[in-house]
Amino acid sequence: EQPVHMDKDGNIVLEAKDAFGLPVTIKITRPENCFCFDETGDNTHGKDDGHKGGQKMVATKGEIPRELVGIKNSHFTVLPISDFTGKLQFVTLIFAAEKLKAAWAISINVFSELVEEHLDFEDSTRSFGPGKRYPGLLLFNADGNEIPVLFAATPKASMTSGILMQTFQKMDELNITQRGIGEDGKSYYPLVVIDGHMSRIREDFLCYVNDNEHLWQTMLGAPYGTDI
């Protein structure tokens, strides 16, 4: 089949100047059911971050501009998952720890006090929510829809096959993904493009995405290599 140019919305265009990207032979009919991702590791320690791309700061004459940063090492990994329309649909956050602590997921606002009559943590909800002592983590996409977040922990904040399986499982439970029979009579199910990280090719994840009850079309794309 002859490759054709398409615009950003997937429409065929005749002129290369109107195209978005290179010529293609595939037309994606359900871009909201196709996903891609790659995790990124980071650290809360910011003392050695250095100068940030020419950013200018205001300071008293004769003084060196300084910025308050954290100096405690706390590693974490963020996995944002977007669909092929470009919308962020899900986030997995992995802390460096043997076990996940509830406080990391609900977070603590040190500038907000506990509601005095509700110091019984387990029975109270009045200290939870935006602007309160335990604000939680609320993310929203451009449409104003809340983006679900899965919290996890591993000793080095590394992605594992188990956490990746839980991520896909949660996306299925929340109906972020779609499965069914199309107008052409053919079955459809979610597609994901992944790299060759070891978490993608271990038993937990592979068994889940190949189960007919929650089948995924998993496409192994670029090889894993953080130094490329």
Short mmCIF file of N, CA and C in Angstrom, two decimals, residues 6 12 36 53 55 83 86 88 91-92 94 110 116-117 128 132 146-147 156 160 163 179-180 196 207 214 224-225:
data_model
loop_
_atom_site.label_atom_id
_atom_site.label_comp_id
_atom_site.label_asym_id
_atom_site.label_seq_id
_atom_site.Cartn_x
_atom_site.Cartn_y
_atom_site.Cartn_z
N MET A 6 -0.74 12.53 6.25
CA MET A 6 -1.92 12.83 7.06
C MET A 6 -1.66 14.07 7.90
N ILE A 12 -6.23 12.46 5.45
CA ILE A 12 -5.28 12.39 4.34
C ILE A 12 -5.17 13.76 3.67
N CYS A 36 0.70 5.24 24.81
CA CYS A 36 2.16 5.18 24.82
C CYS A 36 2.66 5.78 26.13
N GLY A 53 19.13 26.89 32.36
CA GLY A 53 18.88 27.44 31.03
C GLY A 53 18.74 28.94 30.93
N GLN A 55 17.80 31.14 33.17
CA GLN A 55 16.72 31.77 33.94
C GLN A 55 17.25 32.94 34.76
N ASP A 83 -2.89 8.89 25.54
CA ASP A 83 -3.44 8.21 24.38
C ASP A 83 -2.95 8.90 23.11
N GLY A 86 -3.10 12.60 22.34
CA GLY A 86 -2.23 13.49 23.08
C GLY A 86 -2.69 13.78 24.49
N LEU A 88 -3.34 13.10 28.41
CA LEU A 88 -2.85 12.31 29.53
C LEU A 88 -4.04 11.59 30.16
N VAL A 91 -1.54 8.11 35.50
CA VAL A 91 -0.19 8.33 36.02
C VAL A 91 0.10 7.29 37.09
N THR A 92 1.28 6.69 37.03
CA THR A 92 1.76 5.82 38.10
C THR A 92 2.98 6.48 38.74
N ILE A 94 5.98 5.94 41.58
CA ILE A 94 6.68 4.91 42.35
C ILE A 94 7.69 5.57 43.29
N VAL A 110 1.72 21.19 55.42
CA VAL A 110 2.22 21.61 56.73
C VAL A 110 1.67 22.97 57.15
N GLU A 116 -9.58 20.11 64.92
CA GLU A 116 -9.35 19.70 66.30
C GLU A 116 -10.28 18.58 66.77
N GLU A 117 -11.56 18.69 66.46
CA GLU A 117 -12.50 17.70 66.97
C GLU A 117 -12.46 16.41 66.19
N PHE A 128 -9.35 16.04 55.09
CA PHE A 128 -8.90 15.54 53.79
C PHE A 128 -9.49 16.38 52.66
N LYS A 132 -6.74 21.32 52.64
CA LYS A 132 -6.79 20.82 54.01
C LYS A 132 -5.47 20.15 54.39
N GLU A 146 -10.58 14.46 35.92
CA GLU A 146 -9.52 14.04 36.85
C GLU A 146 -8.73 12.87 36.27
N ILE A 147 -7.41 12.93 36.42
CA ILE A 147 -6.52 11.88 35.94
C ILE A 147 -6.19 10.95 37.10
N LYS A 156 14.26 0.73 44.87
CA LYS A 156 14.99 1.74 44.12
C LYS A 156 14.07 2.59 43.23
N THR A 160 8.48 -2.35 37.90
CA THR A 160 8.48 -3.81 37.89
C THR A 160 7.33 -4.32 37.04
N ILE A 163 4.00 -3.91 39.00
CA ILE A 163 3.44 -2.57 39.02
C ILE A 163 2.87 -2.21 37.66
N ARG A 179 -13.16 -2.12 24.72
CA ARG A 179 -13.17 -3.42 24.03
C ARG A 179 -14.56 -3.68 23.48
N GLY A 180 -14.63 -4.36 22.36
CA GLY A 180 -15.94 -4.65 21.80
C GLY A 180 -15.84 -5.17 20.38
N GLY A 196 11.71 -1.83 25.36
CA GLY A 196 12.15 -3.15 25.75
C GLY A 196 12.65 -3.28 27.18
N CYS A 207 1.25 -12.16 31.18
CA CYS A 207 0.05 -12.97 31.41
C CYS A 207 -1.20 -12.09 31.39
N HIS A 214 -9.06 -9.58 29.25
CA HIS A 214 -8.63 -8.16 29.21
C HIS A 214 -7.42 -8.04 28.28
N TYR A 224 15.20 -0.74 24.75
CA TYR A 224 15.45 -0.01 25.99
C TYR A 224 16.92 0.39 26.05
N GLY A 225 17.18 1.66 26.30
CA GLY A 225 18.55 2.12 26.42
C GLY A 225 18.60 3.55 26.91
#
